[in-house]
XYZ file of C-alpha atoms in Angstrom:
672
model
C -175.675 148.659 4.797
C -179.334 149.507 4.291
C -182.012 147.665 6.196
C -184.196 145.820 3.680
C -187.068 145.229 6.092
C -190.710 144.965 5.083
C -191.245 148.593 6.043
C -188.962 149.723 3.189
C -190.322 149.780 -0.390
C -189.175 146.756 -2.392
C -188.384 148.683 -5.570
C -188.689 152.061 -7.239
C -192.183 151.368 -8.520
C -193.485 150.688 -5.022
C -191.705 153.816 -3.809
C -193.489 155.887 -6.408
C -196.802 154.377 -5.409
C -196.256 155.232 -1.750
C -195.190 158.765 -2.651
C -198.097 159.639 -4.899
C -200.866 157.423 -3.595
C -203.227 158.104 -6.525
C -205.141 156.039 -9.039
C -203.262 157.716 -11.866
C -199.965 156.497 -10.438
C -201.337 152.966 -10.134
C -202.302 153.017 -13.811
C -198.896 154.397 -14.699
C -197.143 151.549 -12.863
C -199.367 149.003 -14.581
C -198.224 150.395 -17.939
C -194.601 150.139 -16.782
C -195.009 146.415 -16.163
C -196.206 145.910 -19.745
C -193.675 148.166 -21.429
C -190.630 149.017 -19.328
C -188.829 150.899 -22.096
C -190.606 153.774 -23.868
C -188.905 155.914 -26.500
C -190.206 159.465 -26.753
C -189.405 160.859 -30.164
C -189.209 164.558 -29.344
C -186.173 166.716 -29.446
C -184.616 168.016 -26.285
C -186.138 171.372 -25.373
C -184.133 174.444 -24.578
C -186.446 176.899 -22.855
C -186.015 179.926 -25.122
C -186.391 177.891 -28.314
C -189.391 175.993 -26.970
C -191.238 179.224 -26.196
C -190.408 180.793 -29.545
C -191.715 177.751 -31.428
C -195.217 177.958 -30.019
C -195.722 181.592 -28.960
C -194.211 185.032 -28.730
C -194.136 187.007 -25.470
C -196.545 189.883 -25.322
C -194.768 193.146 -26.064
C -197.200 195.312 -24.140
C -195.399 197.056 -21.325
C -196.295 196.468 -17.684
C -196.934 200.188 -17.206
C -199.344 200.264 -20.132
C -201.232 197.245 -18.785
C -201.403 198.692 -15.263
C -202.886 202.038 -16.350
C -205.339 200.580 -18.893
C -208.850 201.370 -17.618
C -212.262 200.469 -18.906
C -214.335 203.573 -19.512
C -217.571 202.221 -18.100
C -219.333 204.874 -15.956
C -221.644 202.347 -14.312
C -218.813 200.074 -13.208
C -216.772 203.074 -12.083
C -219.637 204.319 -9.872
C -220.383 200.915 -8.323
C -216.671 200.384 -7.714
C -216.295 203.756 -5.989
C -219.604 203.519 -4.083
C -220.295 199.796 -3.429
C -223.590 200.661 -1.691
C -225.114 201.333 -5.121
C -224.710 197.676 -6.002
C -225.934 196.095 -2.780
C -228.857 198.518 -2.470
C -229.971 197.707 -6.034
C -229.855 193.993 -5.185
C -231.261 194.357 -1.670
C -233.888 191.784 -0.680
C -236.145 194.089 1.328
C -238.563 191.344 2.293
C -235.995 189.032 3.887
C -233.114 191.274 4.909
C -234.684 194.464 6.245
C -235.891 192.978 9.538
C -232.540 191.252 10.107
C -230.565 194.437 9.465
C -232.942 196.478 11.628
C -232.545 194.119 14.591
C -228.773 194.019 14.069
C -228.533 197.812 13.854
C -230.562 198.290 17.031
C -228.478 195.739 18.961
C -225.173 197.324 17.905
C -226.484 200.820 18.750
C -227.264 199.627 22.266
C -223.635 198.441 22.589
C -222.214 201.534 20.905
C -223.481 204.014 23.501
C -221.636 202.706 26.592
C -218.671 201.384 24.592
C -218.166 204.645 22.698
C -218.297 206.702 25.894
C -215.823 204.365 27.592
C -213.338 204.305 24.712
C -213.425 208.101 24.421
C -212.024 208.262 27.936
C -209.003 206.287 26.703
C -208.198 209.208 24.409
C -208.646 211.785 27.184
C -211.527 213.502 25.366
C -215.167 214.022 26.472
C -217.220 210.778 26.450
C -219.679 212.198 23.914
C -216.912 212.040 21.291
C -217.231 208.251 21.313
C -220.890 208.649 20.350
C -219.939 211.089 17.575
C -217.590 208.404 16.217
C -220.495 205.959 16.019
C -222.364 208.357 13.739
C -220.344 210.559 11.364
C -217.600 208.263 9.974
C -219.841 205.191 10.105
C -222.285 206.736 7.606
C -219.458 207.303 5.122
C -218.100 203.783 5.526
C -221.560 202.227 5.085
C -221.734 203.652 1.555
C -218.080 203.289 0.525
C -216.931 200.120 2.322
C -216.936 196.643 0.780
C -217.406 194.641 3.988
C -221.018 193.803 4.822
C -220.546 192.899 8.459
C -217.885 194.969 10.236
C -219.066 197.518 12.777
C -216.992 200.670 12.525
C -216.552 203.334 15.195
C -214.445 203.628 18.336
C -211.853 200.923 18.988
C -209.891 200.584 22.228
C -206.343 200.275 20.831
C -206.770 203.138 18.342
C -208.334 205.388 20.990
C -205.467 204.634 23.375
C -202.852 205.432 20.701
C -204.740 208.644 19.933
C -204.755 209.492 23.634
C -200.976 208.990 23.806
C -200.532 211.421 20.935
C -202.855 213.942 22.588
C -200.964 213.713 25.885
C -197.656 214.361 24.138
C -198.904 217.573 22.543
C -201.188 219.086 25.190
C -198.588 221.254 26.859
C -200.529 223.127 29.517
C -202.431 220.706 31.749
C -203.050 223.261 34.452
C -205.260 225.469 32.351
C -209.035 225.653 32.611
C -210.489 222.097 32.190
C -212.864 223.221 29.461
C -209.975 224.738 27.488
C -207.911 221.564 28.037
C -210.726 219.482 26.555
C -210.976 221.772 23.548
C -207.225 221.531 23.000
C -207.229 217.739 23.328
C -210.231 217.450 21.042
C -208.568 219.708 18.489
C -205.500 217.470 18.397
C -207.673 214.345 18.153
C -209.749 215.646 15.247
C -206.631 216.886 13.434
C -205.116 213.439 13.903
C -208.255 211.891 12.367
C -207.845 214.183 9.346
C -204.190 213.203 8.957
C -204.983 209.487 9.302
C -207.634 209.856 6.595
C -205.192 211.653 4.284
C -202.605 208.904 4.702
C -205.210 206.284 3.840
C -206.389 208.219 0.774
C -202.778 208.529 -0.435
C -202.279 204.782 0.000
C -205.522 204.233 -1.913
C -204.414 206.519 -4.757
C -201.121 204.608 -4.996
C -203.010 201.292 -4.912
C -201.076 200.147 -1.852
C -203.779 198.071 -0.210
C -201.222 195.280 -0.290
C -199.424 197.202 2.474
C -201.396 195.065 4.934
C -199.007 192.192 4.196
C -196.142 194.180 5.745
C -197.493 193.312 9.176
C -197.987 189.592 9.718
C -200.788 188.061 11.778
C -198.193 187.082 14.374
C -196.951 190.653 14.721
C -200.508 192.045 14.918
C -201.407 189.472 17.586
C -198.402 190.410 19.730
C -199.015 194.126 19.194
C -202.711 194.074 20.132
C -202.091 191.833 23.145
C -199.386 194.220 24.372
C -201.519 197.302 23.664
C -204.351 195.709 25.668
C -202.078 195.775 28.719
C -201.713 199.542 28.226
C -205.503 199.902 27.912
C -205.987 197.888 31.103
C -203.383 199.953 32.954
C -204.917 203.240 31.834
C -208.205 202.350 33.554
C -206.769 201.506 36.951
C -206.871 205.137 38.079
C -210.662 205.257 37.600
C -211.162 201.779 39.055
C -209.236 202.771 42.192
C -210.444 206.360 42.222
C -206.960 207.872 42.423
C -205.375 210.726 40.509
C -202.307 210.140 38.391
C -200.090 212.662 36.617
C -199.859 212.522 32.831
C -196.977 210.162 31.995
C -195.584 209.792 28.472
C -192.542 208.413 26.741
C -190.589 205.133 26.900
C -191.090 202.834 29.898
C -194.369 204.583 30.616
C -195.975 201.589 32.351
C -193.063 201.271 34.757
C -193.693 204.810 35.997
C -197.481 204.332 35.959
C -197.404 201.272 38.223
C -194.779 202.846 40.472
C -197.058 205.850 40.967
C -200.136 203.662 41.514
C -198.411 201.691 44.300
C -197.209 204.925 45.890
C -200.753 206.349 45.923
C -202.631 203.137 46.679
C -203.412 204.369 50.188
C -205.445 207.238 48.677
C -207.769 204.912 46.763
C -211.501 205.702 46.854
C -213.188 202.743 48.564
C -216.574 203.543 46.991
C -215.060 203.536 43.485
C -213.376 200.175 44.177
C -216.633 198.622 45.449
C -218.721 199.940 42.546
C -216.092 198.733 40.059
C -215.973 195.283 41.662
C -219.788 194.933 41.584
C -219.891 196.077 37.961
C -217.177 193.657 36.838
C -218.768 190.725 38.696
C -222.118 191.400 36.995
C -220.475 191.635 33.560
C -218.360 188.497 34.018
C -221.293 186.432 35.320
C -223.350 187.531 32.340
C -220.596 186.821 29.807
C -219.473 183.485 31.233
C -222.706 181.961 32.566
C -225.872 183.716 31.425
C -224.873 184.713 27.883
C -223.956 181.170 26.662
C -227.285 179.823 27.942
C -229.285 182.648 26.393
C -227.469 182.055 23.083
C -228.963 178.546 22.927
C -232.522 179.860 22.913
C -232.157 183.312 21.376
C -229.876 185.060 18.902
C -230.264 188.373 20.714
C -227.818 188.904 23.586
C -228.793 190.641 26.783
C -227.750 194.330 26.425
C -225.831 194.040 29.680
C -223.571 197.041 29.002
C -226.543 199.366 28.481
C -228.308 197.910 31.523
C -225.238 198.495 33.695
C -224.729 202.042 32.409
C -228.397 202.946 32.804
C -228.563 201.435 36.290
C -225.371 203.179 37.350
C -226.679 206.497 36.063
C -229.996 206.115 37.920
C -228.328 205.093 41.198
C -225.883 207.984 40.930
C -228.647 210.482 40.140
C -231.172 209.309 42.735
C -228.717 208.496 45.527
C -226.294 211.368 44.899
C -223.437 208.899 45.435
C -221.050 210.900 43.247
C -221.309 213.915 45.548
C -221.342 211.877 48.769
C -218.349 209.651 47.936
C -216.441 212.098 45.727
C -216.661 210.003 42.557
C -215.602 211.284 39.148
C -218.544 211.324 36.731
C -218.899 211.583 32.955
C -219.812 215.255 33.182
C -221.240 217.575 30.589
C -222.703 215.913 27.484
C -223.919 218.536 25.011
C -227.270 217.979 23.329
C -227.386 217.920 19.532
C -224.754 217.560 16.827
C -221.389 219.310 17.083
C -220.904 222.272 14.737
C -218.479 221.586 11.867
C -214.995 223.015 12.381
C -211.667 222.861 10.583
C -208.841 220.760 12.032
C -205.819 222.574 13.417
C -203.509 222.215 10.405
C -200.606 223.945 12.167
C -199.840 220.832 14.247
C -199.769 218.401 11.298
C -195.947 218.203 11.172
C -195.770 217.392 14.881
C -198.172 214.435 14.663
C -197.095 213.145 11.229
C -195.375 209.978 12.490
C -198.132 209.153 14.989
C -200.729 209.602 12.251
C -198.940 207.193 9.915
C -198.699 204.473 12.563
C -202.350 204.858 13.588
C -203.512 204.844 9.952
C -201.739 201.530 9.287
C -202.891 199.835 12.507
C -206.509 200.994 12.061
C -206.575 199.877 8.430
C -204.886 196.511 8.927
C -206.989 195.634 11.970
C -210.232 196.566 10.219
C -209.272 194.771 7.005
C -208.359 191.620 8.928
C -211.834 191.534 10.487
C -213.460 192.251 7.129
C -211.596 189.347 5.513
C -212.699 186.969 8.272
C -216.373 187.672 7.552
C -215.820 187.721 3.776
C -214.250 184.239 3.873
C -217.058 182.960 6.061
C -219.880 184.260 3.853
C -218.126 183.901 0.465
C -217.931 187.449 -0.837
C -215.100 189.726 -1.913
C -213.514 192.549 0.071
C -211.504 195.069 -1.950
C -208.400 196.040 0.055
C -207.864 199.307 -1.852
C -211.524 200.322 -1.606
C -211.338 199.726 2.146
C -208.540 202.289 2.270
C -210.739 204.782 0.434
C -213.758 204.114 2.675
C -211.802 204.456 5.919
C -209.876 207.476 4.656
C -213.013 209.368 3.629
C -214.707 208.405 6.904
C -211.802 209.786 8.930
C -211.635 213.007 6.921
C -215.389 213.584 7.172
C -215.414 212.782 10.891
C -212.495 215.125 11.584
C -214.731 218.106 10.771
C -217.170 216.973 13.496
C -214.857 216.433 16.481
C -214.219 212.736 15.775
C -211.084 210.713 16.475
C -209.612 208.084 14.103
C -212.058 205.189 13.813
C -211.709 201.470 13.098
C -213.652 198.220 13.244
C -214.523 196.719 16.624
C -214.335 192.927 16.831
C -216.922 192.609 19.607
C -219.488 194.822 17.859
C -218.793 193.201 14.470
C -219.403 189.741 15.877
C -222.684 190.915 17.426
C -223.739 192.669 14.206
C -223.284 189.440 12.267
C -224.502 186.962 14.885
C -227.899 188.635 15.366
C -228.585 188.467 11.641
C -226.957 191.512 9.998
C -226.699 191.046 6.233
C -225.463 194.385 4.845
C -224.184 197.783 5.939
C -227.807 198.929 6.168
C -227.468 197.665 9.741
C -224.791 200.333 10.285
C -227.058 203.015 8.828
C -229.851 201.971 11.194
C -227.343 201.984 14.057
C -226.323 205.543 13.109
C -229.971 206.640 13.033
C -230.481 205.442 16.596
C -227.228 207.094 17.673
C -228.560 210.337 16.185
C -231.593 210.105 18.487
C -229.263 209.695 21.470
C -227.218 212.729 20.419
C -230.277 214.910 19.908
C -232.271 214.047 23.015
C -230.914 211.288 25.303
C -227.190 212.027 25.726
C -227.383 214.481 28.658
C -229.169 211.844 30.760
C -225.841 209.994 31.184
C -224.031 212.942 32.789
C -224.241 211.570 36.414
C -222.678 208.216 35.409
C -219.556 207.406 37.515
C -216.458 206.950 35.349
C -215.436 203.855 37.315
C -218.378 202.006 35.709
C -217.122 202.847 32.216
C -213.621 201.743 33.249
C -215.069 198.419 34.414
C -216.756 197.952 31.025
C -213.425 198.449 29.265
C -211.504 196.014 31.474
C -214.071 193.217 31.093
C -214.253 193.806 27.332
C -210.454 193.394 27.158
C -210.534 189.807 28.379
C -210.352 188.269 24.914
C -207.471 190.484 23.776
C -205.534 190.007 27.021
C -205.929 186.242 26.668
C -204.122 186.449 23.310
C -200.969 186.208 25.410
C -201.651 182.461 25.567
C -201.343 182.289 21.758
C -197.572 182.280 22.161
C -197.618 178.552 23.014
C -199.417 177.671 19.792
C -197.321 180.089 17.720
C -194.051 178.821 19.196
C -195.018 175.221 18.490
C -195.829 176.043 14.860
C -192.761 178.239 14.204
C -189.903 179.270 16.458
C -189.181 182.354 14.326
C -192.806 183.538 14.511
C -192.679 182.916 18.240
C -189.635 185.187 18.573
C -191.434 187.909 16.569
C -194.469 187.654 18.865
C -192.416 187.763 22.080
C -190.283 190.727 20.991
C -193.338 192.677 19.847
C -195.416 191.883 22.928
C -192.712 192.643 25.487
C -191.411 195.777 23.744
C -194.954 197.193 23.444
C -195.504 196.646 27.173
C -192.100 197.598 28.546
C -191.039 200.362 26.163
C -194.043 201.991 24.458
C -196.727 201.154 21.900
C -195.133 202.945 18.929
C -191.615 201.763 19.756
C -192.898 198.232 20.259
C -194.488 198.210 16.820
C -191.231 199.447 15.274
C -189.228 196.768 17.088
C -191.702 194.122 15.917
C -191.359 195.252 12.291
C -187.551 195.215 12.536
C -187.565 191.692 13.995
C -189.975 190.584 11.237
C -187.673 191.972 8.540
C -184.671 190.279 10.152
C -186.600 187.003 10.225
C -187.252 187.323 6.494
C -183.532 187.885 5.912
C -182.666 184.858 8.046
C -185.220 182.724 6.244
C -183.900 183.925 2.895
C -180.309 183.241 3.903
C -181.208 179.717 5.014
C -182.578 178.613 1.651
C -182.172 174.910 0.855
C -179.840 173.078 -1.479
C -180.680 169.402 -2.095
C -178.822 166.785 -4.125
C -181.172 164.971 -6.514
C -180.882 161.603 -8.203
C -183.082 159.774 -10.660
C -185.651 157.129 -9.790
C -185.191 154.030 -11.972
C -187.240 153.868 -15.190
C -188.719 157.334 -14.730
C -188.262 161.034 -15.373
C -188.480 161.751 -11.643
C -185.534 163.221 -9.754
C -185.771 163.060 -5.960
C -183.798 164.009 -2.853
C -181.066 161.519 -2.046
C -181.622 161.965 1.688
C -185.263 160.867 1.483
C -185.145 158.022 -1.045
C -182.919 154.975 -1.112
C -183.696 153.444 -4.524
C -182.102 155.961 -6.873
C -179.972 155.700 -9.986
C -176.641 157.468 -10.451
C -175.997 159.387 -13.641
C -172.327 159.117 -14.658
C -170.728 162.525 -15.049
C -173.883 164.396 -14.036
C -174.754 165.937 -10.695
C -178.139 167.542 -9.989
C -178.776 170.112 -7.266
C -182.097 171.783 -6.470
C -182.199 175.255 -4.941
C -185.287 176.361 -2.976
C -185.833 179.987 -1.997
C -184.843 183.366 -3.384
C -181.474 184.462 -4.714
C -180.690 188.090 -3.956
C -178.084 190.445 -2.526
C -178.707 189.112 0.981
C -178.028 185.410 0.440
C -175.934 185.307 -2.744
C -172.742 184.593 -0.790
C -174.489 181.822 1.153
C -175.775 180.278 -2.073
C -172.408 180.256 -3.837
C -170.410 179.037 -0.866
C -172.814 176.243 0.020
C -173.161 175.063 -3.575
C -169.399 174.905 -4.108
C -168.973 173.076 -0.817
C -171.724 170.643 -1.809
C -170.016 169.957 -5.136
C -166.649 169.425 -3.447
C -167.965 166.801 -1.010
C -167.323 163.217 -1.944
C -170.335 161.429 -3.347
C -170.895 158.042 -1.605
C -170.990 156.372 -5.021
C -168.259 158.516 -6.606
C -165.797 155.670 -6.993
C -168.383 153.440 -8.667
C -169.437 156.233 -10.999
C -165.873 156.956 -12.066
C -165.148 153.256 -12.508
C -168.210 152.601 -14.654
C -168.086 155.884 -16.568
C -167.338 155.978 -20.252
C -163.866 157.272 -21.130
C -165.605 159.725 -23.439
C -166.777 161.724 -20.414
C -164.364 164.638 -20.299
C -166.446 167.222 -18.490
C -168.667 166.940 -15.431
C -172.111 168.501 -15.846
C -173.809 170.292 -12.963
C -177.582 170.710 -13.405
C -179.043 173.393 -11.154
C -182.797 172.914 -10.696
C -184.410 176.324 -10.169
C -188.012 175.132 -10.212
C -188.366 176.268 -6.574
C -186.579 179.596 -7.103
C -189.036 182.265 -5.941
C -187.103 185.373 -6.971
C -183.742 186.447 -8.343
C -182.437 190.005 -8.402
C -179.521 191.488 -10.421
C -177.089 190.766 -7.568
C -178.166 187.125 -7.620
C -177.772 187.053 -11.405
C -174.217 188.405 -11.149
C -173.463 185.767 -8.519
C -174.751 183.093 -10.904
C -172.559 184.459 -13.716
C -169.504 184.329 -11.433
C -170.353 180.756 -10.424
C -170.685 179.613 -14.051
C -167.295 181.074 -14.955
C -165.644 179.566 -11.877
C -167.009 176.088 -12.636
C -165.985 176.443 -16.257
C -162.373 176.986 -15.202
C -162.616 173.688 -13.290
C -163.853 171.906 -16.454
C -167.417 171.707 -15.153
C -170.446 172.736 -17.193
C -173.471 174.299 -15.484
C -176.993 173.807 -16.897
C -180.068 175.589 -15.542
C -183.517 173.971 -15.418
C -187.042 174.965 -14.394
C -186.597 178.745 -14.378
C -189.734 180.882 -14.427
C -190.298 183.462 -17.153
C -189.489 186.350 -14.786
C -186.250 184.738 -13.610
C -185.232 183.996 -17.200
C -185.901 187.610 -18.150
C -183.732 188.808 -15.245
C -180.840 186.614 -16.423
C -181.269 187.902 -19.961
C -181.379 191.519 -18.798
C -178.185 191.011 -16.784
C -176.490 189.374 -19.824
C -175.919 186.096 -17.947
C -176.975 183.926 -20.891
C -175.178 186.147 -23.411
C -171.853 186.316 -21.565
C -171.697 182.699 -20.395
C -173.751 180.806 -22.990
C -175.385 178.796 -20.203
C -178.295 176.707 -21.575
C -181.677 176.879 -19.836
C -183.999 173.867 -19.976
C -187.712 173.598 -19.068
C -187.101 170.467 -16.983
C -184.325 168.494 -15.327
C -184.877 165.581 -17.690
C -184.298 167.749 -20.749
C -181.022 168.926 -19.209
C -180.004 165.355 -18.352
C -180.817 164.095 -21.852
C -178.891 166.952 -23.432
C -175.870 166.227 -21.212
C -176.021 162.537 -22.082
C -176.354 163.340 -25.784
C -173.045 165.172 -25.667
C -171.539 161.895 -24.483
C -173.326 159.486 -26.859
C -174.636 161.695 -29.671
C -178.160 160.198 -29.216
C -181.123 162.526 -28.580
C -183.718 159.824 -27.812
C -185.230 160.115 -24.343
C -185.469 156.715 -22.662
C -187.563 156.268 -19.532
């Protein structure tokens, strides 16, 4: 017995009004009150015939359409080098000052940040400054994002450092030779990363970014940040650690740290603590207040680095307290050199992983700014820009580069409008390389380690995102947890692989759990709604309607068939009334399968559908299909489903219902 309280709609018309809630629906209901019965004098439409009456499908092949190119040299040049377009439209009067200020501010950040991130890769700190110059120039001309700041990025530098550690075999050799070997591997890796990105660009696979969801990327970067944090503890504490690689690396790292904690350098700990306190106070207290009165942040990183260098140089604290310092920084630009191509096979897998992470992370940042400022970012062109930047940089001792979120936010927030800000930033970096770089040689490494740890706060805090993700979707929450924990406990590369596997399994589970809903008709309408959600519905004697939502493929075809047959075998609550009131002329039950929400069907799904039609036919049940898309219809035609079974396909459920009723009564008039 249903509860007919005031909270329940009084009739079907009121139910429709509550469902739609629009003025159009109100007008429609007003018309229904005047004329409850409307005869529509059109014939019932079968999908194939309806299409053929008004149009013919285009015969041009997909391959021919995909390779058709417009031979316009101007458009080709501006597409390949986007800087041509924005430079030709550049508003020098309004934008130049903004870009100049932005470029200067980012350059000030780039110097200490680049030096610090280079240490993550176990290469000389000056390499981080090289990365702020050579590849950035290429990206400024070829990239489509106007606001991202390219260069060194903590996660990419750490992954590069892991690869370097795995392939530097002799760690007891002369330190200078060890640096050359490590740098050779890093620059070769940059070349390989660039080649992968160029290949993806040539194949037009910018869409590859969708393979890694935002949830997976969030868990991966948060887990990788723990590795970055852990890698800096040796400099913070002033202790020496052996090179540790392979699975469960962090377990061994922390075990070794606790074993050697008694050998910590007290001076390094004190200097690190003072540095981190200054940075945190600035970021949490001073910076928000300054932001209210000025767009230009205090260059606290440069102030800390400069102060630390001066104190170390004037007070000789590095020699007195046995502190590790930055060391030799060569003046001028590095001479061009070829990568070591002989090690390409050994680093092939690492290069592929780094190329994808660098590209997807940079593209994600670019899309954030593009959505905010209403301009387009070309995913494929971004592949080309990053690939060419990596290849060019590899000839000048650079590591793989990517976009930095912190620098990108600063570049935009202080007024940056175009990539001219990056070119100005590179010009200032060039001055540092030519004349200023050697001045930072006395800088204690514990100060750079402190900069990295404080800068990681935002990424480390992403661990709290799990509560929001879990609340929104349990499956996404599982993906995040598996990725995060496997990256931390096992290893970065293995963690990413585990995250991808869990993501693929989640897609399979979601596909296998597609929905089947029984539909019935709302009185005096062409609307067919879920029985579970609506109470005022009309039964159709001899006709059952089921809607399928999701995809139909080799993974879930068995689920689809089994659940549909089980649904058809269950007793309808009104079955007795239907059979009692049905016309004796009804000899065959009609099953209408609504495929309006079918997202995809593959040949395996088509064969499953053919088997289902034949099985129902043997039980004296006819199956009609409704709402199929053009692609799904073409798949059924290609697999000979329509030819072998003769199943009719209708554009809508109502056409299928009317056709089924016409077989009973011989009348083709549609009555609402």
